[in-house]
Tab-separated table of C-alpha atoms in Angstrom:
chain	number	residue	atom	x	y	z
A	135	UNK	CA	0.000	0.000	0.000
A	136	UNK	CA	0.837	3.538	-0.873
A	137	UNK	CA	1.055	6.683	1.070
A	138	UNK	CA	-2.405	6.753	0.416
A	139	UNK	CA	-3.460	3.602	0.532
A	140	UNK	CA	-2.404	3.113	-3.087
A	141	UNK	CA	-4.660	0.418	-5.301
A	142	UNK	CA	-1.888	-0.982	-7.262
A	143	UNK	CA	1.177	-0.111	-6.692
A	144	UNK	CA	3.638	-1.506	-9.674
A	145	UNK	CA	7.469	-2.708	-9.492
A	146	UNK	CA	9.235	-0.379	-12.160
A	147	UNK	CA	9.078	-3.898	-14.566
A	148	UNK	CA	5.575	-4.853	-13.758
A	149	UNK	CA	3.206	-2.815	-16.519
A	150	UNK	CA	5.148	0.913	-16.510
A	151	UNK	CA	8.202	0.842	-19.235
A	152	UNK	CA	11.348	1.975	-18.192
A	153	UNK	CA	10.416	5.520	-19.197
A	154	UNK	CA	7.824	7.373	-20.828
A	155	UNK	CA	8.150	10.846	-22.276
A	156	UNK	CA	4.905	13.327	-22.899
A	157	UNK	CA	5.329	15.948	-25.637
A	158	UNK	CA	3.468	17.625	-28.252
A	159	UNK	CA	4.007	20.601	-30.918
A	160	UNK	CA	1.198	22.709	-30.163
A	161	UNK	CA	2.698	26.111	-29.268
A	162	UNK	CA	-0.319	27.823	-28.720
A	163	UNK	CA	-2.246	28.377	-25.413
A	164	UNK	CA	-6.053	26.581	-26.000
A	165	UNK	CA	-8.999	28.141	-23.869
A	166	UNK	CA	-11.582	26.643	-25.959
A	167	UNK	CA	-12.273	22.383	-25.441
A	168	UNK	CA	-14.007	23.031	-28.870
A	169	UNK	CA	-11.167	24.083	-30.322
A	170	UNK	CA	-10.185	22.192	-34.037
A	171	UNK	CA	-6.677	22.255	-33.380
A	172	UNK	CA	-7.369	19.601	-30.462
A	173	UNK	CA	-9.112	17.065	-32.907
A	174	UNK	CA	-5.764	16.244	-34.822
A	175	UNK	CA	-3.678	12.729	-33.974
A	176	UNK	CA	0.189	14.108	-33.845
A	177	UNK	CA	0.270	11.447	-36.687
A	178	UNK	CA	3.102	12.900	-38.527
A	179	UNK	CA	4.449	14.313	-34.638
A	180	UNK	CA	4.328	10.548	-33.972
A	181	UNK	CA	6.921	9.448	-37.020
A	182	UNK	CA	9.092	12.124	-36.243
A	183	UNK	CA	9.403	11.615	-32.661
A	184	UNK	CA	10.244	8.014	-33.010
A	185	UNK	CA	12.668	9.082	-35.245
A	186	UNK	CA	14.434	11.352	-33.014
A	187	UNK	CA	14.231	8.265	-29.869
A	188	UNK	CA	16.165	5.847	-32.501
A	189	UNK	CA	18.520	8.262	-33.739
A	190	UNK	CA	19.647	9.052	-29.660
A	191	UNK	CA	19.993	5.246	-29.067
A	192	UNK	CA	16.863	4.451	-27.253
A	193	UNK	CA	13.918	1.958	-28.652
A	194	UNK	CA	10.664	3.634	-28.681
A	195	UNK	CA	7.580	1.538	-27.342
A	196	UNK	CA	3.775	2.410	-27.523
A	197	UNK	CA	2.723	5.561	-28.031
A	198	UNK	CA	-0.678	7.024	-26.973
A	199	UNK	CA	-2.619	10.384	-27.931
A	200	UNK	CA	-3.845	12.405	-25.264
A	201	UNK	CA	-6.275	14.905	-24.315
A	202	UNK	CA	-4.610	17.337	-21.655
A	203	UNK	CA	-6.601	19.116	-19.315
A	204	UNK	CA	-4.360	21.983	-17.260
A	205	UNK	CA	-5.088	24.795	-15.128
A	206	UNK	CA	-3.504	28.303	-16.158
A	207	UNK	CA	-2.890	30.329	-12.943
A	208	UNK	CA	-1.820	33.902	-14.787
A	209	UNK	CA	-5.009	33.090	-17.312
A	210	UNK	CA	-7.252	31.674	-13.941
A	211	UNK	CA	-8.949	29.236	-16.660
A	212	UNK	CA	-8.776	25.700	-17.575
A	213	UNK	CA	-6.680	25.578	-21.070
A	214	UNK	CA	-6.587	22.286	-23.220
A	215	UNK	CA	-3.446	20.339	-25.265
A	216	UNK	CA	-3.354	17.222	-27.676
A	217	UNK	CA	0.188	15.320	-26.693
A	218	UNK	CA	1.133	12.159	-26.890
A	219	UNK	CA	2.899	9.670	-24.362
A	220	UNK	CA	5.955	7.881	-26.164
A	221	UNK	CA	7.078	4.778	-23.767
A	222	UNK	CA	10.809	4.216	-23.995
A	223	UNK	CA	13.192	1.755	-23.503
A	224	UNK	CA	17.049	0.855	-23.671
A	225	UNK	CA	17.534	4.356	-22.006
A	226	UNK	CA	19.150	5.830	-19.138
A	227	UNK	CA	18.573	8.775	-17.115
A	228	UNK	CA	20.862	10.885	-18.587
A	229	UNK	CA	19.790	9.692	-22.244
A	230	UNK	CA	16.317	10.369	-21.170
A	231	UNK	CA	17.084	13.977	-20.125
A	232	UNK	CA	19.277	14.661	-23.416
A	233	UNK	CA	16.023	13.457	-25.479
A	234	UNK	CA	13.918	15.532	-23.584
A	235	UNK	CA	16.130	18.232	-24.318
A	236	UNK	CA	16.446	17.444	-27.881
A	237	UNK	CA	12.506	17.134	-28.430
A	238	UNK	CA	11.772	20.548	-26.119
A	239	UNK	CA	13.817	22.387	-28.987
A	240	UNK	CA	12.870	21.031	-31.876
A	241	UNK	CA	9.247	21.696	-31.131
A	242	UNK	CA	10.060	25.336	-29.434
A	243	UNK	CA	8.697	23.534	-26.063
A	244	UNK	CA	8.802	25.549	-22.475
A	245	UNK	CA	9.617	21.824	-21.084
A	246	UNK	CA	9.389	18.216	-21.900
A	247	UNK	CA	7.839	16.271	-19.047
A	248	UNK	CA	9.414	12.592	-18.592
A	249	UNK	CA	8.781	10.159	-16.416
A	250	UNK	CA	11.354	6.885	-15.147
A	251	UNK	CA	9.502	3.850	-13.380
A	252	UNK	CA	11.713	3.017	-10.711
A	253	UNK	CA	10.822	0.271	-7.087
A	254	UNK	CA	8.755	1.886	-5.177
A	255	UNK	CA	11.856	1.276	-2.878
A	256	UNK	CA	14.486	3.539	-5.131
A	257	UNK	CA	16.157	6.564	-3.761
A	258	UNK	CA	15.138	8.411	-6.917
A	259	UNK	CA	11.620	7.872	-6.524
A	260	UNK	CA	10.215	11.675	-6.443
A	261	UNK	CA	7.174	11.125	-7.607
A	262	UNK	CA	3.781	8.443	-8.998
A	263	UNK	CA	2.274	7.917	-12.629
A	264	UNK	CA	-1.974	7.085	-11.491
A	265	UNK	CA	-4.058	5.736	-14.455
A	266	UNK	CA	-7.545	5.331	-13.882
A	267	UNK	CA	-10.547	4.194	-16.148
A	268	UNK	CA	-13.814	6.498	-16.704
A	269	UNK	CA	-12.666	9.544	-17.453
A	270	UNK	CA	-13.310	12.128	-19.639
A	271	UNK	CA	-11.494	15.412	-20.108
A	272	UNK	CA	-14.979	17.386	-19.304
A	273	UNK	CA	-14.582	15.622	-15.956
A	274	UNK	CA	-11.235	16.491	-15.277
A	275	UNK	CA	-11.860	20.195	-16.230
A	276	UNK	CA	-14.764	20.422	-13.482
A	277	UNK	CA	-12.756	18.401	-10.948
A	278	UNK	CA	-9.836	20.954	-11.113
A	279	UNK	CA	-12.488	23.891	-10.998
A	280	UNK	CA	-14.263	22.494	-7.949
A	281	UNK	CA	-10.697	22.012	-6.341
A	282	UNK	CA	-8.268	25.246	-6.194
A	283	UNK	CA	-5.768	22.853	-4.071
A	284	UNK	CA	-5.947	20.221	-6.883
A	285	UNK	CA	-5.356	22.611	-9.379
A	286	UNK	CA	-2.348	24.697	-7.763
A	287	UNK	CA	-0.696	21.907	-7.109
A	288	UNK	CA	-0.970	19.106	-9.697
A	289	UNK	CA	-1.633	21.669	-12.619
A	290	UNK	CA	-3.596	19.208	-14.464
A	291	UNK	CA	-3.936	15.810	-16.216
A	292	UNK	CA	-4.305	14.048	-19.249
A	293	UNK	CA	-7.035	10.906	-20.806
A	294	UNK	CA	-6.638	9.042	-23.226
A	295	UNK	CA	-9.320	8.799	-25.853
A	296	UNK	CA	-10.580	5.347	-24.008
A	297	UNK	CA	-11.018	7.321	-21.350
A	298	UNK	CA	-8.006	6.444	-18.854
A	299	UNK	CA	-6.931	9.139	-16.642
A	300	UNK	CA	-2.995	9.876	-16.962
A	301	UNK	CA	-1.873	11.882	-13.953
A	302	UNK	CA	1.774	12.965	-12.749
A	303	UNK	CA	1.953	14.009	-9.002
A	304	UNK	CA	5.043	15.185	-7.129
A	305	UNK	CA	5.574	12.027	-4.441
A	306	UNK	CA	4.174	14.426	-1.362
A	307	UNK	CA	0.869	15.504	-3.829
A	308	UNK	CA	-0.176	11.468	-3.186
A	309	UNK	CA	-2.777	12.079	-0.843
A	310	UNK	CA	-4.285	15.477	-3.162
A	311	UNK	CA	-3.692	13.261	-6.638
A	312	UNK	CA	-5.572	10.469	-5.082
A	313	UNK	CA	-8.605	12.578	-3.482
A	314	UNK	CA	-8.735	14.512	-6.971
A	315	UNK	CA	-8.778	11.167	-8.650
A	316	UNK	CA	-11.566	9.453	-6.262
A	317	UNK	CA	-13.346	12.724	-7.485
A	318	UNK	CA	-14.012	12.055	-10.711
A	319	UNK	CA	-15.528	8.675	-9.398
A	320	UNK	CA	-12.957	6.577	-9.677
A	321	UNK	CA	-13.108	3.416	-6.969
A	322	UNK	CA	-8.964	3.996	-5.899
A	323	UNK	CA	-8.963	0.093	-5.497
A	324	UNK	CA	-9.167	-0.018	-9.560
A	325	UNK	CA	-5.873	2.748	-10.340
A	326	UNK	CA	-2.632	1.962	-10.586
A	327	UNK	CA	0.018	3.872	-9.041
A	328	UNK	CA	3.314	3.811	-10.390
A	329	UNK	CA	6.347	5.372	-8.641
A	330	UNK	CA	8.955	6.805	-10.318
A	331	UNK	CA	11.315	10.008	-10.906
A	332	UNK	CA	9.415	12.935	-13.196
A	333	UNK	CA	12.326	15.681	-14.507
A	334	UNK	CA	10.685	18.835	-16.990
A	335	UNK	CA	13.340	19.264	-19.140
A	336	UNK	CA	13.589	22.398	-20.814
């Protein structure tokens, strides 16, 4: 059990890849969830990103579109992102962090977020990876309004378009990430908590 009382907690080899890495190429800030520019796959973002992970040495895995739903404190409004989550493997930390780097400029990125499954047990561990089923993004955007503590300090979230609820919490933001996530009706017992070490590489 977790902090909080974690459903499934996961070794960094059971169900998380070594490392996953979130990114997009939208460069604009998005205000409106109707917005057209949130309808598009990444499809060609997709080739050239797994390009990029096989030219730096590493082996991309799966990679899965997402609809990201983030609070904007100097806007005070919910704004919206497509991304994508690229899982990685054959990479270290530092080869993580230089791919991060690489992808941040290429796509004129404030930061890269990436994310290293670790034991729960590692030294590194600074922070969990919850997925959750039955979620939508409307969901998410009302859960962060109803919560200004959710939304200060977690930012946001992502779902895929199955609805699975992607969220990245700083280690001590367990308890908040959890009551957040138990707020969009999610039975805890059913998420699975990964621990790991989250960098946003700039």
């Amino acid at each position: 059990m977790g902090p909080a009382g974690a459903g499934t907690a996961s070794a960094a080899d059971a169900g998380c890849p070594t490392a996953e890495v979130f990114a997009t190429n939208n460069t604009a800030v998005i205000t409106d969830p109707a917005d057209p520019r949130l309808r598009t796959r990444l499809s060609g973002f997709d080739r050239e990103v797994r390009g990029i992970i096989r030219a730096q040495g590493a082996r991309p895995g799966d990679s899965t579109l997402l609809d990201g739903v983030f609070w904007s404190g100097e806007q005070q409004q919910a704004t919206y992102e497509r991304s994508r989550r690229f899982d990685l493997d054959r990479v270290g930390p530092a080869g993580l962090h230089h791919l991060a780097e690489v992808i941040a400029k290429r796509y004129d990125q404030e930061s890269v977020l990436t994310f290293r499954c670790l034991p729960r047990t590692s030294p590194d561990v600074d922070a969990v990876e919850i997925q959750a089923p039955g979620v939508s993004p409307a969901r998410l955007r009302d859960a962060l309004l109803a919560d200004p503590e959710a939304r200060e300090h977690l930012g946001g979230g992502s779902v895929t378009l199955d609805g699975r609820l992607v969220l990245i919490a700083p280690l001590p933001d367990l308890p908040l990430a959890r009551k957040l996530t138990e707020s969009l009706g999610v039975d805890w017992s059913r998420a699975e908590v990964h621990y790991g070490d989250e960098e946003f590489v700039a």
